[in-house]
Amino acid sequence: MIKAIIFDLDGTLLNRDASVVKFIEEQYERLNDVLGYIPKEEYIKRFIELDYRGYIWKDKVYQKLTQEYNIRKISWETLLEDYLATFKNHCVPFPNLIHMLEELKKRSIRLGMITNGFGQFQMDNIKALGITDYFDSIIISETEGLRKPNPAIFHRALNRLGIDASESIFVGDHPDNDVAASMNVGMKGVWKKDPQWNDVEADFIIDDLLELMPIVERF
């Protein structure tokens, strides 16, 4: 019987790709007086390239942008502060997020989250999705001093939920940090498909979050 499901955040519950596009388009328009000499599509495209799907922290991204486009009227530090303060206003959930969480709670399944990232920034995004109260435990790598794929962070999450690995599922989009790492500690690994990767080894593969329900009902 499955007693707990633990989720990744970015690329699993939060559609980060769509959120980044919304954010950078709005930032460009809002700061058009200092960025407007750069063609909009070029600026957006370059930000997304440098961001590398969130794996490059934004201090490096904005430093590179200000150098490449010779941005003088605003500092990279100010651009970074703006990102930290306003990204939460552009968070896009994956379809059926709330529906899926409600269905799992109806079944008395304990819910957890493990996300690599900075504490307040990630919490702001989780709150923006309106899902905080569905979770019994939320673990953010900066706060814990541990990052996926370290097995210790999975054990910590399971301990806080009071559930054995064999009675739990982990859902994530990264083949190594999420799926393989969770399976290595004895959890069932569910890969939420991401077009960046192919041929991912997982116990189950889903496209839509609601596809979790028949998986849960199998056990």
C-alpha positions as YAML, in Angstrom:
chain: A
units: angstrom
residues:
- id: 1
  name: MET
  ca: [0.00, 0.00, 0.00]
- id: 2
  name: ILE
  ca: [1.27, 3.46, -0.89]
- id: 3
  name: LYS
  ca: [1.20, 5.71, 2.17]
- id: 4
  name: ALA
  ca: [3.19, 8.70, 0.91]
- id: 5
  name: ILE
  ca: [4.09, 10.49, -2.30]
- id: 6
  name: ILE
  ca: [6.97, 12.94, -2.46]
- id: 7
  name: PHE
  ca: [7.28, 15.38, -5.35]
- id: 8
  name: ASP
  ca: [9.94, 17.46, -6.99]
- id: 9
  name: LEU
  ca: [8.83, 21.06, -7.69]
- id: 10
  name: ASP
  ca: [10.37, 22.57, -10.84]
- id: 11
  name: GLY
  ca: [9.38, 20.69, -13.96]
- id: 12
  name: THR
  ca: [7.04, 18.44, -11.98]
- id: 13
  name: LEU
  ca: [4.42, 20.59, -10.24]
- id: 14
  name: LEU
  ca: [5.60, 23.99, -11.47]
- id: 15
  name: ASN
  ca: [5.87, 24.41, -15.23]
- id: 16
  name: ARG
  ca: [9.13, 26.24, -14.95]
- id: 17
  name: ASP
  ca: [9.70, 26.67, -18.69]
- id: 18
  name: ALA
  ca: [6.38, 28.48, -19.11]
- id: 19
  name: SER
  ca: [6.94, 30.47, -15.91]
- id: 20
  name: VAL
  ca: [10.35, 31.70, -17.06]
- id: 21
  name: VAL
  ca: [8.95, 32.90, -20.38]
- id: 22
  name: LYS
  ca: [6.13, 34.78, -18.61]
- id: 23
  name: PHE
  ca: [8.57, 36.33, -16.17]
- id: 24
  name: ILE
  ca: [11.25, 37.48, -18.62]
- id: 25
  name: GLU
  ca: [8.68, 38.92, -21.05]
- id: 26
  name: GLU
  ca: [7.10, 40.94, -18.23]
- id: 27
  name: GLN
  ca: [10.47, 42.04, -16.85]
- id: 28
  name: TYR
  ca: [11.58, 43.27, -20.27]
- id: 29
  name: GLU
  ca: [8.36, 45.26, -20.75]
- id: 30
  name: ARG
  ca: [8.45, 46.71, -17.23]
- id: 31
  name: LEU
  ca: [12.10, 47.76, -17.57]
- id: 32
  name: ASN
  ca: [11.77, 48.80, -21.19]
- id: 33
  name: ASP
  ca: [13.28, 52.21, -20.51]
- id: 34
  name: VAL
  ca: [16.62, 50.57, -19.69]
- id: 35
  name: LEU
  ca: [16.39, 47.38, -21.78]
- id: 36
  name: GLY
  ca: [14.37, 48.58, -24.77]
- id: 37
  name: TYR
  ca: [17.36, 49.12, -27.06]
- id: 38
  name: ILE
  ca: [17.85, 45.33, -27.05]
- id: 39
  name: PRO
  ca: [15.44, 43.50, -29.40]
- id: 40
  name: LYS
  ca: [12.83, 41.85, -27.18]
- id: 41
  name: GLU
  ca: [12.92, 38.38, -28.75]
- id: 42
  name: GLU
  ca: [16.71, 38.36, -28.69]
- id: 43
  name: TYR
  ca: [16.84, 39.33, -25.00]
- id: 44
  name: ILE
  ca: [14.27, 36.70, -24.03]
- id: 45
  name: LYS
  ca: [15.97, 34.00, -26.08]
- id: 46
  name: ARG
  ca: [19.37, 34.77, -24.59]
- id: 47
  name: PHE
  ca: [18.05, 34.80, -21.02]
- id: 48
  name: ILE
  ca: [16.47, 31.38, -21.54]
- id: 49
  name: GLU
  ca: [19.70, 30.03, -23.04]
- id: 50
  name: LEU
  ca: [21.82, 31.31, -20.17]
- id: 51
  name: ASP
  ca: [19.32, 30.12, -17.56]
- id: 52
  name: TYR
  ca: [19.84, 26.56, -18.78]
- id: 53
  name: ARG
  ca: [16.44, 25.48, -17.45]
- id: 54
  name: GLY
  ca: [17.23, 26.78, -13.98]
- id: 55
  name: TYR
  ca: [20.54, 25.00, -13.50]
- id: 56
  name: ILE
  ca: [22.53, 28.24, -13.75]
- id: 57
  name: TRP
  ca: [21.84, 30.65, -10.91]
- id: 58
  name: LYS
  ca: [20.60, 34.04, -11.94]
- id: 59
  name: ASP
  ca: [23.54, 36.10, -10.66]
- id: 60
  name: LYS
  ca: [25.63, 34.47, -13.41]
- id: 61
  name: VAL
  ca: [22.83, 34.91, -15.96]
- id: 62
  name: TYR
  ca: [22.40, 38.62, -15.31]
- id: 63
  name: GLN
  ca: [26.14, 39.28, -15.15]
- id: 64
  name: LYS
  ca: [26.50, 37.68, -18.57]
- id: 65
  name: LEU
  ca: [23.53, 39.59, -20.01]
- id: 66
  name: THR
  ca: [24.82, 42.95, -18.79]
- id: 67
  name: GLN
  ca: [28.24, 42.20, -20.30]
- id: 68
  name: GLU
  ca: [26.97, 40.92, -23.64]
- id: 69
  name: TYR
  ca: [24.50, 43.75, -24.21]
- id: 70
  name: ASN
  ca: [26.55, 46.45, -22.48]
- id: 71
  name: ILE
  ca: [23.66, 47.24, -20.13]
- id: 72
  name: ARG
  ca: [24.63, 50.41, -18.25]
- id: 73
  name: LYS
  ca: [21.44, 51.93, -16.88]
- id: 74
  name: ILE
  ca: [20.67, 49.08, -14.50]
- id: 75
  name: SER
  ca: [23.03, 46.78, -12.61]
- id: 76
  name: TRP
  ca: [22.97, 43.00, -12.72]
- id: 77
  name: GLU
  ca: [22.37, 43.10, -8.95]
- id: 78
  name: THR
  ca: [19.18, 45.12, -9.44]
- id: 79
  name: LEU
  ca: [18.01, 42.75, -12.17]
- id: 80
  name: LEU
  ca: [18.66, 39.81, -9.86]
- id: 81
  name: GLU
  ca: [16.76, 41.46, -7.01]
- id: 82
  name: ASP
  ca: [13.85, 42.02, -9.38]
- id: 83
  name: TYR
  ca: [13.91, 38.34, -10.37]
- id: 84
  name: LEU
  ca: [13.89, 37.23, -6.74]
- id: 85
  name: ALA
  ca: [11.04, 39.59, -5.87]
- id: 86
  name: THR
  ca: [8.75, 39.07, -8.86]
- id: 87
  name: PHE
  ca: [9.26, 35.58, -10.34]
- id: 88
  name: LYS
  ca: [6.61, 34.26, -7.94]
- id: 89
  name: ASN
  ca: [4.01, 36.39, -9.76]
- id: 90
  name: HIS
  ca: [4.50, 34.33, -12.92]
- id: 91
  name: CYS
  ca: [4.34, 30.75, -11.64]
- id: 92
  name: VAL
  ca: [2.47, 28.42, -14.00]
- id: 93
  name: PRO
  ca: [1.21, 25.09, -12.62]
- id: 94
  name: PHE
  ca: [1.07, 21.95, -14.69]
- id: 95
  name: PRO
  ca: [-2.48, 20.91, -15.64]
- id: 96
  name: ASN
  ca: [-4.54, 19.12, -12.99]
- id: 97
  name: LEU
  ca: [-2.16, 20.03, -10.15]
- id: 98
  name: ILE
  ca: [-4.81, 20.93, -7.56]
- id: 99
  name: HIS
  ca: [-7.18, 18.18, -8.72]
- id: 100
  name: MET
  ca: [-4.43, 15.59, -8.30]
- id: 101
  name: LEU
  ca: [-3.45, 16.82, -4.82]
- id: 102
  name: GLU
  ca: [-7.09, 16.81, -3.69]
- id: 103
  name: GLU
  ca: [-7.57, 13.25, -4.93]
- id: 104
  name: LEU
  ca: [-4.47, 12.08, -3.08]
- id: 105
  name: LYS
  ca: [-5.55, 13.77, 0.16]
- id: 106
  name: LYS
  ca: [-8.97, 12.10, -0.11]
- id: 107
  name: ARG
  ca: [-7.10, 8.81, 0.03]
- id: 108
  name: SER
  ca: [-5.25, 9.90, 3.20]
- id: 109
  name: ILE
  ca: [-1.90, 9.75, 1.43]
- id: 110
  name: ARG
  ca: [0.79, 11.82, 3.09]
- id: 111
  name: LEU
  ca: [2.42, 14.32, 0.76]
- id: 112
  name: GLY
  ca: [5.96, 15.64, 0.74]
- id: 113
  name: MET
  ca: [8.18, 17.74, -1.47]
- id: 114
  name: ILE
  ca: [11.93, 17.88, -2.04]
- id: 115
  name: THR
  ca: [13.27, 20.72, -4.16]
- id: 116
  name: ASN
  ca: [16.79, 21.87, -4.89]
- id: 117
  name: GLY
  ca: [17.00, 25.63, -4.63]
- id: 118
  name: PHE
  ca: [17.05, 28.64, -2.35]
- id: 119
  name: GLY
  ca: [14.73, 28.56, 0.65]
- id: 120
  name: GLN
  ca: [12.64, 31.72, 0.49]
- id: 121
  name: PHE
  ca: [12.57, 31.81, -3.31]
- id: 122
  name: GLN
  ca: [11.23, 28.26, -3.57]
- id: 123
  name: MET
  ca: [8.72, 28.79, -0.75]
- id: 124
  name: ASP
  ca: [7.42, 31.91, -2.50]
- id: 125
  name: ASN
  ca: [6.85, 29.87, -5.66]
- id: 126
  name: ILE
  ca: [5.13, 27.06, -3.76]
- id: 127
  name: LYS
  ca: [2.82, 29.59, -2.09]
- id: 128
  name: ALA
  ca: [2.15, 31.21, -5.46]
- id: 129
  name: LEU
  ca: [0.87, 27.88, -6.76]
- id: 130
  name: GLY
  ca: [-1.53, 27.73, -3.81]
- id: 131
  name: ILE
  ca: [-0.42, 24.25, -2.74]
- id: 132
  name: THR
  ca: [1.40, 24.76, 0.57]
- id: 133
  name: ASP
  ca: [-1.40, 23.41, 2.76]
- id: 134
  name: TYR
  ca: [-1.62, 20.13, 0.85]
- id: 135
  name: PHE
  ca: [1.86, 19.10, 1.99]
- id: 136
  name: ASP
  ca: [2.83, 17.45, 5.25]
- id: 137
  name: SER
  ca: [6.53, 18.17, 4.67]
- id: 138
  name: ILE
  ca: [8.44, 20.50, 2.36]
- id: 139
  name: ILE
  ca: [12.21, 20.16, 2.14]
- id: 140
  name: ILE
  ca: [14.31, 22.78, 0.33]
- id: 141
  name: SER
  ca: [17.97, 22.02, -0.26]
- id: 142
  name: GLU
  ca: [19.40, 25.35, 0.92]
- id: 143
  name: THR
  ca: [17.54, 25.13, 4.22]
- id: 144
  name: GLU
  ca: [18.57, 21.51, 4.79]
- id: 145
  name: GLY
  ca: [22.19, 21.74, 3.67]
- id: 146
  name: LEU
  ca: [21.57, 18.75, 1.38]
- id: 147
  name: ARG
  ca: [20.74, 18.44, -2.31]
- id: 148
  name: LYS
  ca: [19.27, 15.76, -4.51]
- id: 149
  name: PRO
  ca: [20.56, 13.23, -5.52]
- id: 150
  name: ASN
  ca: [22.12, 12.78, -2.05]
- id: 151
  name: PRO
  ca: [20.23, 9.82, -0.53]
- id: 152
  name: ALA
  ca: [20.22, 11.54, 2.85]
- id: 153
  name: ILE
  ca: [17.71, 14.14, 1.68]
- id: 154
  name: PHE
  ca: [15.26, 11.40, 0.63]
- id: 155
  name: HIS
  ca: [15.69, 9.60, 3.97]
- id: 156
  name: ARG
  ca: [15.09, 12.88, 5.79]
- id: 157
  name: ALA
  ca: [11.86, 13.47, 3.89]
- id: 158
  name: LEU
  ca: [10.64, 9.94, 4.59]
- id: 159
  name: ASN
  ca: [11.51, 10.27, 8.29]
- id: 160
  name: ARG
  ca: [9.51, 13.48, 8.57]
- id: 161
  name: LEU
  ca: [6.53, 11.77, 7.01]
- id: 162
  name: GLY
  ca: [6.99, 8.69, 9.18]
- id: 163
  name: ILE
  ca: [6.83, 6.39, 6.16]
- id: 164
  name: ASP
  ca: [9.13, 3.61, 4.91]
- id: 165
  name: ALA
  ca: [10.66, 3.93, 1.46]
- id: 166
  name: SER
  ca: [8.90, 0.75, 0.33]
- id: 167
  name: GLU
  ca: [5.52, 2.40, 1.00]
- id: 168
  name: SER
  ca: [6.28, 5.56, -0.96]
- id: 169
  name: ILE
  ca: [6.53, 7.04, -4.44]
- id: 170
  name: PHE
  ca: [8.74, 9.85, -5.69]
- id: 171
  name: VAL
  ca: [7.65, 11.90, -8.70]
- id: 172
  name: GLY
  ca: [10.11, 14.06, -10.61]
- id: 173
  name: ASP
  ca: [11.31, 15.14, -14.03]
- id: 174
  name: HIS
  ca: [15.07, 14.67, -13.66]
- id: 175
  name: PRO
  ca: [16.27, 11.14, -14.52]
- id: 176
  name: ASP
  ca: [19.17, 11.18, -12.05]
- id: 177
  name: ASN
  ca: [18.35, 13.67, -9.29]
- id: 178
  name: ASP
  ca: [14.74, 12.51, -8.96]
- id: 179
  name: VAL
  ca: [14.03, 9.11, -10.47]
- id: 180
  name: ALA
  ca: [17.25, 7.13, -10.07]
- id: 181
  name: ALA
  ca: [18.07, 8.71, -6.72]
- id: 182
  name: SER
  ca: [14.68, 7.88, -5.21]
- id: 183
  name: MET
  ca: [14.73, 4.33, -6.57]
- id: 184
  name: ASN
  ca: [18.19, 3.87, -5.05]
- id: 185
  name: VAL
  ca: [16.77, 4.45, -1.56]
- id: 186
  name: GLY
  ca: [13.93, 1.98, -2.13]
- id: 187
  name: MET
  ca: [11.13, 4.27, -3.28]
- id: 188
  name: LYS
  ca: [9.11, 3.71, -6.42]
- id: 189
  name: GLY
  ca: [10.32, 6.21, -8.99]
- id: 190
  name: VAL
  ca: [7.87, 7.97, -11.29]
- id: 191
  name: TRP
  ca: [9.26, 10.01, -14.14]
- id: 192
  name: LYS
  ca: [7.15, 12.96, -15.25]
- id: 193
  name: LYS
  ca: [8.10, 13.15, -18.89]
- id: 194
  name: ASP
  ca: [10.35, 15.97, -19.99]
- id: 195
  name: PRO
  ca: [11.29, 16.36, -23.68]
- id: 196
  name: GLN
  ca: [14.89, 17.02, -22.70]
- id: 197
  name: TRP
  ca: [15.45, 13.32, -21.97]
- id: 198
  name: ASN
  ca: [14.65, 9.98, -23.58]
- id: 199
  name: ASP
  ca: [14.81, 6.35, -22.49]
- id: 200
  name: VAL
  ca: [14.60, 7.11, -18.77]
- id: 201
  name: GLU
  ca: [14.54, 4.09, -16.50]
- id: 202
  name: ALA
  ca: [11.69, 4.41, -14.03]
- id: 203
  name: ASP
  ca: [9.11, 2.25, -12.32]
- id: 204
  name: PHE
  ca: [6.38, 4.32, -13.98]
- id: 205
  name: ILE
  ca: [6.22, 7.13, -16.54]
- id: 206
  name: ILE
  ca: [3.51, 9.80, -16.68]
- id: 207
  name: ASP
  ca: [2.65, 12.75, -18.91]
- id: 208
  name: ASP
  ca: [-0.11, 14.22, -16.76]
- id: 209
  name: LEU
  ca: [-0.22, 14.46, -12.97]
- id: 210
  name: LEU
  ca: [-3.61, 12.72, -12.84]
- id: 211
  name: GLU
  ca: [-1.94, 9.60, -14.24]
- id: 212
  name: LEU
  ca: [-0.63, 9.08, -10.72]
- id: 213
  name: MET
  ca: [-4.03, 7.92, -9.54]
- id: 214
  name: PRO
  ca: [-4.09, 4.50, -11.27]
- id: 215
  name: ILE
  ca: [-0.50, 3.95, -10.13]
- id: 216
  name: VAL
  ca: [-1.49, 4.52, -6.50]
- id: 217
  name: GLU
  ca: [-4.48, 2.23, -6.86]
- id: 218
  name: ARG
  ca: [-2.29, -0.64, -8.04]
- id: 219
  name: PHE
  ca: [-0.76, -1.04, -4.57]
...
